[in-house]
Backbone as ProteinMPNN parsed JSONL, in Angstrom:
{"seq_chain_A": "MPLKKQRALRMQSEGYWAVEIRLAESNAVRPRYICHASNDKHAQNIAGDLMGPTSGSHGFNYYRLQLPITDRATASLPSLGGWERVGSETWPNLMASHAASEAAFETSATRS", "coords_chain_A": {"N_chain_A": [[-15.107, 81.496, -30.776], [-16.051, 78.281, -29.748], [-13.696, 75.648, -29.108], [-14.44, 73.028, -29.82], [-16.38, 73.472, -31.806], [-14.815, 74.781, -33.718], [-13.067, 72.709, -34.402], [-14.887, 70.937, -35.545], [-15.701, 72.399, -37.796], [-13.289, 72.502, -39.151], [-12.98, 69.814, -39.796], [-14.788, 69.614, -41.81], [-13.661, 70.773, -43.973], [-11.823, 70.96, -47.08], [-8.764, 69.234, -47.819], [-5.462, 67.786, -47.31], [-4.417, 64.498, -46.459], [-2.406, 62.183, -44.645], [-2.122, 58.724, -44.918], [-1.913, 55.65, -43.29], [-1.735, 52.234, -43.519], [-2.549, 49.759, -41.256], [-1.027, 46.697, -40.492], [-1.261, 43.098, -39.928], [1.125, 41.805, -39.295], [3.593, 42.951, -37.261], [6.167, 43.744, -37.966], [6.039, 44.169, -40.656], [6.245, 46.083, -43.691], [4.446, 48.966, -43.732], [1.868, 50.038, -45.869], [1.765, 53.32, -47.132], [0.236, 56.465, -47.775], [-0.608, 59.55, -49.482], [-3.406, 61.602, -49.561], [-6.018, 63.532, -51.128], [-8.774, 65.104, -50.012], [-12.273, 66.049, -49.792], [-13.306, 66.491, -47.303], [-13.14, 65.433, -43.823], [-14.586, 63.001, -43.547], [-14.607, 62.103, -46.192], [-11.866, 61.635, -46.464], [-11.609, 59.496, -44.676], [-13.109, 57.587, -46.076], [-11.557, 57.275, -48.417], [-9.228, 56.237, -47.24], [-10.277, 53.835, -46.247], [-10.911, 52.585, -48.666], [-8.325, 52.273, -49.684], [-7.291, 50.533, -47.831], [-8.815, 48.276, -48.256], [-7.906, 46.465, -50.487], [-5.554, 45.555, -49.372], [-3.767, 42.902, -48.206], [-4.14, 41.251, -45.132], [-4.696, 43.492, -43.581], [-5.337, 45.648, -40.786], [-6.964, 47.866, -40.21], [-6.576, 51.489, -40.256], [-4.559, 54.458, -39.946], [-4.999, 57.945, -40.067], [-3.985, 61.232, -40.934], [-4.319, 64.686, -40.698], [-2.909, 67.122, -42.86], [-0.741, 69.972, -43.274], [-0.17, 72.485, -45.651], [2.736, 74.232, -46.847], [4.178, 71.044, -47.744], [7.14, 69.721, -46.718], [9.584, 68.922, -49.076], [7.787, 68.404, -51.13], [6.364, 69.604, -53.999], [3.588, 71.704, -54.408], [2.179, 71.388, -56.782], [2.655, 68.745, -57.392], [1.035, 67.238, -55.812], [-1.742, 65.002, -55.112], [-4.836, 65.276, -56.979], [-8.17, 66.423, -56.086], [-9.878, 63.884, -54.428], [-8.027, 62.062, -55.153], [-5.089, 59.968, -54.665], [-1.793, 58.913, -53.698], [0.846, 56.574, -53.39], [3.392, 56.729, -50.913], [6.877, 56.763, -50.136], [9.035, 55.414, -47.523], [10.924, 57.318, -46.968], [9.638, 59.719, -47.312], [7.624, 59.792, -45.422], [8.349, 60.817, -42.746], [8.385, 63.594, -43.297], [5.711, 64.052, -43.908], [4.55, 63.495, -41.434], [5.686, 65.537, -39.955], [4.438, 67.666, -41.173], [1.837, 67.134, -40.372], [2.09, 67.516, -37.593], [2.678, 70.242, -37.605], [0.29, 71.195, -38.641], [-1.525, 70.539, -36.595], [-0.442, 72.054, -34.498], [-0.724, 74.66, -35.516], [-3.497, 74.798, -35.661], [-4.218, 74.523, -32.941], [-3.009, 76.82, -31.91], [-4.378, 78.877, -33.284], [-6.922, 78.351, -32.351], [-6.773, 78.906, -29.615], [-6.439, 81.597, -29.643], [-8.87, 82.59, -30.37]], "CA_chain_A": [[-15.806, 80.29, -31.132], [-15.559, 77.161, -28.952], [-12.733, 74.758, -29.762], [-15.159, 71.892, -30.399], [-17.016, 73.931, -33.042], [-13.728, 75.031, -34.678], [-12.582, 71.415, -34.884], [-15.932, 70.4, -36.431], [-15.608, 73.139, -39.062], [-12.046, 72.069, -39.804], [-13.221, 68.476, -40.335], [-15.642, 69.749, -42.987], [-12.961, 71.485, -45.039], [-10.96, 70.227, -48.004], [-7.359, 69.232, -47.452], [-4.63, 66.609, -47.58], [-4.241, 63.599, -45.324], [-1.481, 61.062, -44.754], [-2.825, 57.499, -44.542], [-1.039, 54.503, -43.048], [-2.504, 51.005, -43.343], [-1.997, 48.887, -40.211], [-0.978, 45.3, -40.921], [-1.229, 42.095, -38.863], [2.516, 41.56, -38.931], [4.114, 44.208, -36.726], [7.416, 44.118, -38.632], [5.796, 44.34, -42.092], [6.274, 47.459, -44.199], [3.074, 49.458, -43.826], [1.591, 50.903, -47.02], [1.504, 54.703, -46.734], [-0.285, 57.245, -48.886], [-1.099, 60.906, -49.283], [-4.649, 61.741, -50.323], [-6.662, 64.85, -51.159], [-10.187, 64.829, -49.776], [-13.132, 67.218, -49.627], [-13.513, 66.674, -45.869], [-12.629, 64.344, -43.004], [-15.298, 61.766, -43.883], [-14.089, 61.682, -47.495], [-10.532, 61.086, -46.201], [-11.834, 58.168, -44.094], [-13.553, 56.694, -47.15], [-10.394, 56.968, -49.254], [-8.372, 55.341, -46.456], [-10.933, 52.53, -46.252], [-10.722, 52.007, -50.001], [-6.92, 51.875, -49.799], [-7.093, 49.39, -46.949], [-9.55, 47.133, -48.789], [-7.16, 45.442, -51.215], [-4.312, 45.204, -48.686], [-3.877, 41.629, -47.507], [-3.722, 41.263, -43.732], [-4.816, 44.824, -42.98], [-6.049, 45.756, -39.511], [-7.37, 49.248, -40.018], [-5.692, 52.526, -40.779], [-4.401, 55.733, -39.262], [-4.929, 59.035, -41.033], [-3.514, 62.447, -40.291], [-4.51, 65.922, -41.464], [-1.632, 67.758, -43.189], [-0.724, 71.402, -43.566], [0.719, 72.86, -46.754], [3.419, 73.318, -47.768], [4.781, 69.844, -47.197], [8.559, 69.7, -47.059], [10.028, 68.055, -50.177], [6.718, 68.166, -52.104], [5.808, 70.77, -54.675], [2.133, 71.646, -54.356], [1.701, 70.903, -58.073], [2.813, 67.288, -57.483], [0.108, 66.584, -54.891], [-2.907, 64.417, -55.798], [-6.012, 66.132, -57.151], [-9.274, 66.099, -55.183], [-10.338, 62.502, -54.553], [-6.901, 61.219, -55.553], [-4.111, 59.517, -53.685], [-0.599, 58.263, -54.232], [1.663, 55.894, -52.383], [4.626, 57.445, -50.596], [7.927, 55.92, -49.588], [9.398, 55.617, -46.119], [11.726, 58.546, -46.84], [8.712, 60.852, -47.326], [6.719, 59.724, -44.275], [8.674, 61.777, -41.671], [7.962, 64.934, -43.71], [4.259, 64.122, -43.772], [4.239, 63.567, -40.005], [6.049, 66.901, -39.541], [3.357, 68.517, -41.666], [0.696, 66.896, -39.483], [2.377, 68.191, -36.322], [2.531, 71.683, -37.86], [-1.14, 71.436, -38.807], [-2.147, 70.508, -35.267], [0.055, 73.204, -33.731], [-1.35, 75.855, -36.058], [-4.905, 74.778, -35.258], [-4.29, 74.797, -31.509], [-2.65, 78.223, -31.713], [-5.477, 79.72, -33.746], [-8.092, 78.112, -31.502], [-6.596, 79.56, -28.323], [-6.541, 83.043, -29.857], [-10.27, 82.956, -30.62]], "C_chain_A": [[-15.219, 79.139, -30.307], [-14.669, 76.227, -29.774], [-13.435, 73.585, -30.456], [-15.805, 72.278, -31.736], [-15.954, 74.204, -34.116], [-13.208, 73.72, -35.258], [-13.6, 70.79, -35.842], [-15.896, 71.096, -37.786], [-14.38, 72.713, -39.848], [-12.239, 70.704, -40.451], [-14.059, 68.528, -41.607], [-14.926, 70.404, -44.166], [-12.043, 70.565, -45.843], [-9.517, 70.283, -47.527], [-6.662, 67.946, -47.843], [-4.467, 65.812, -46.299], [-3.16, 62.583, -45.663], [-2.223, 59.844, -44.215], [-1.795, 56.381, -44.383], [-1.917, 53.296, -42.76], [-1.805, 50.14, -42.288], [-2.105, 47.436, -40.667], [-0.873, 44.366, -39.724], [0.192, 41.858, -38.374], [3.143, 42.881, -38.493], [5.393, 44.662, -37.427], [7.261, 44.316, -40.139], [5.861, 45.822, -42.468], [4.828, 47.908, -44.407], [2.896, 50.311, -45.073], [1.198, 52.297, -46.515], [1.166, 55.531, -47.966], [-0.485, 58.699, -48.474], [-2.363, 61.01, -50.137], [-5.198, 63.148, -50.181], [-8.159, 64.598, -51.075], [-10.963, 66.116, -49.536], [-13.439, 67.503, -48.163], [-13.0, 65.435, -45.135], [-13.287, 63.003, -43.362], [-14.823, 61.213, -45.229], [-12.707, 61.057, -47.329], [-10.648, 59.683, -45.589], [-12.237, 57.164, -45.166], [-12.404, 56.3, -48.071], [-9.483, 55.984, -48.527], [-8.966, 53.931, -46.416], [-10.784, 51.815, -47.58], [-9.289, 51.512, -50.184], [-6.633, 50.633, -48.956], [-7.699, 48.128, -47.549], [-8.706, 46.09, -49.484], [-5.881, 44.973, -50.516], [-4.51, 43.928, -47.866], [-3.379, 41.769, -46.071], [-3.84, 42.616, -43.062], [-5.673, 44.77, -41.721], [-6.424, 47.196, -39.228], [-6.361, 50.224, -40.593], [-5.612, 53.68, -39.796], [-4.402, 56.795, -40.35], [-4.724, 60.337, -40.291], [-3.724, 63.638, -41.216], [-3.146, 66.588, -41.666], [-1.816, 69.252, -43.428], [0.251, 71.65, -44.711], [1.546, 74.064, -46.343], [3.994, 72.128, -47.013], [6.226, 69.818, -47.664], [8.829, 68.617, -48.086], [8.94, 67.743, -51.194], [6.282, 69.49, -52.707], [4.294, 70.62, -54.667], [1.558, 71.079, -55.65], [1.786, 69.379, -58.183], [1.886, 66.531, -56.553], [-1.099, 66.03, -55.646], [-4.055, 65.422, -55.919], [-7.127, 65.63, -56.229], [-9.816, 64.702, -55.468], [-9.219, 61.533, -54.887], [-5.988, 60.866, -54.399], [-2.885, 59.007, -54.418], [0.184, 57.648, -53.089], [2.935, 56.695, -52.166], [5.609, 56.477, -49.959], [8.257, 56.27, -48.152], [10.228, 56.876, -45.92], [10.839, 59.79, -46.788], [7.871, 60.918, -46.059], [7.08, 60.701, -43.147], [8.269, 63.218, -42.023], [6.45, 65.101, -43.594], [3.868, 64.228, -42.298], [4.627, 64.935, -39.429], [4.978, 67.889, -39.985], [2.104, 68.358, -40.804], [0.902, 67.621, -38.147], [2.219, 69.707, -36.47], [1.062, 72.058, -37.999], [-1.839, 71.491, -37.457], [-1.714, 71.71, -34.426], [-0.6, 74.495, -34.204], [-2.812, 75.935, -35.649], [-5.043, 75.133, -33.784], [-3.983, 76.259, -31.209], [-3.796, 79.128, -32.112], [-6.712, 79.558, -32.866], [-7.974, 78.817, -30.165], [-6.688, 81.082, -28.449], [-7.988, 83.515, -30.012], [-11.038, 83.151, -29.343]], "O_chain_A": [[-13.998, 79.04, -30.183], [-14.872, 76.047, -30.975], [-13.054, 73.2, -31.562], [-15.777, 71.497, -32.687], [-16.166, 73.894, -35.288], [-12.941, 73.627, -36.456], [-13.216, 70.18, -36.84], [-16.045, 70.443, -38.818], [-14.432, 72.581, -41.071], [-11.719, 70.458, -41.539], [-14.041, 67.585, -42.398], [-15.513, 70.573, -45.235], [-11.562, 69.543, -45.352], [-9.097, 71.26, -46.907], [-7.191, 67.13, -48.598], [-4.388, 66.369, -45.204], [-3.014, 62.174, -46.814], [-2.878, 59.922, -43.176], [-0.922, 56.196, -45.231], [-2.751, 53.334, -41.855], [-0.62, 49.831, -42.412], [-3.145, 47.005, -41.165], [-0.454, 44.774, -38.641], [0.429, 41.726, -37.173], [3.212, 43.826, -39.279], [5.67, 45.86, -37.473], [8.241, 44.601, -40.828], [5.565, 46.695, -41.653], [4.083, 47.295, -45.172], [3.692, 51.218, -45.314], [0.399, 52.429, -45.588], [1.723, 55.332, -49.045], [-0.524, 59.031, -47.289], [-2.389, 60.566, -51.285], [-4.879, 63.862, -49.231], [-8.743, 63.959, -51.951], [-10.401, 67.135, -49.134], [-13.793, 68.629, -47.812], [-12.487, 64.504, -45.756], [-12.602, 61.985, -43.465], [-14.658, 60.003, -45.386], [-12.402, 60.056, -47.978], [-9.879, 58.787, -45.938], [-11.767, 56.026, -45.168], [-12.284, 55.139, -48.462], [-9.018, 55.01, -49.119], [-8.237, 52.947, -46.538], [-10.561, 50.606, -47.629], [-9.065, 50.453, -50.771], [-5.822, 49.789, -49.337], [-7.161, 47.035, -47.374], [-8.773, 44.918, -49.113], [-5.196, 44.083, -51.02], [-5.326, 43.89, -46.945], [-2.317, 42.342, -45.83], [-3.155, 42.873, -42.072], [-6.598, 43.965, -41.606], [-6.219, 47.687, -38.118], [-5.432, 49.85, -41.309], [-6.475, 53.855, -38.935], [-3.867, 56.573, -41.436], [-5.216, 60.528, -39.179], [-3.346, 63.595, -42.387], [-2.324, 66.615, -40.75], [-2.91, 69.721, -43.742], [1.352, 71.1, -44.739], [1.073, 74.863, -45.534], [4.258, 72.196, -45.813], [6.503, 69.886, -48.861], [8.332, 67.499, -47.951], [9.147, 66.886, -52.054], [5.873, 70.399, -51.983], [3.775, 69.527, -54.895], [0.556, 70.364, -55.62], [1.066, 68.781, -58.983], [1.939, 65.302, -56.502], [-1.444, 66.54, -56.713], [-4.221, 66.301, -55.073], [-7.03, 64.542, -55.662], [-10.168, 64.379, -56.603], [-9.429, 60.32, -54.906], [-6.109, 61.404, -53.298], [-2.938, 58.708, -55.611], [0.176, 58.15, -51.965], [3.49, 57.267, -53.104], [5.217, 55.498, -49.325], [7.815, 57.294, -47.63], [10.239, 57.445, -44.829], [11.264, 60.82, -46.264], [7.446, 62.003, -45.663], [6.183, 61.366, -42.629], [7.857, 63.976, -41.145], [5.967, 66.171, -43.224], [2.951, 64.974, -41.954], [3.968, 65.432, -38.516], [4.651, 68.832, -39.264], [1.398, 69.331, -40.539], [-0.016, 68.264, -37.638], [1.693, 70.374, -35.579], [0.638, 73.114, -37.531], [-2.649, 72.384, -37.206], [-2.53, 72.309, -33.725], [-0.987, 75.332, -33.388], [-3.312, 77.013, -35.326], [-5.886, 75.951, -33.417], [-4.623, 76.868, -30.351], [-4.154, 80.044, -31.372], [-7.462, 80.512, -32.659], [-8.978, 79.283, -29.628], [-6.98, 81.773, -27.473], [-8.291, 84.691, -29.812], [-12.229, 83.462, -29.379]]}, "name": "protein", "num_of_chains": 1, "seq": "MPLKKQRALRMQSEGYWAVEIRLAESNAVRPRYICHASNDKHAQNIAGDLMGPTSGSHGFNYYRLQLPITDRATASLPSLGGWERVGSETWPNLMASHAASEAAFETSATRS"}
């Protein structure tokens, strides 16, 4: 299956995303979240909702995650449509999970 089609199918699947709200002040602490969405578009909508009430926001970044996430029990993750704020100590683990997710996808895509 072509890589483009595999990526499109992946975007349509349920999963977890890390969301970071970009702020006007470069040195400000950026609000960061983990959310559980039914697909990529749902994750974008959740991120937009999270950005809405944040004063001085300038968009968001969101990253697909792969389970398990280091330091997080699966049972403690948000339910579908839910989100929770995460601290700066958790963010590196979420970014490691994102890197693992991308690596796993690229590996599986090249084997197809």
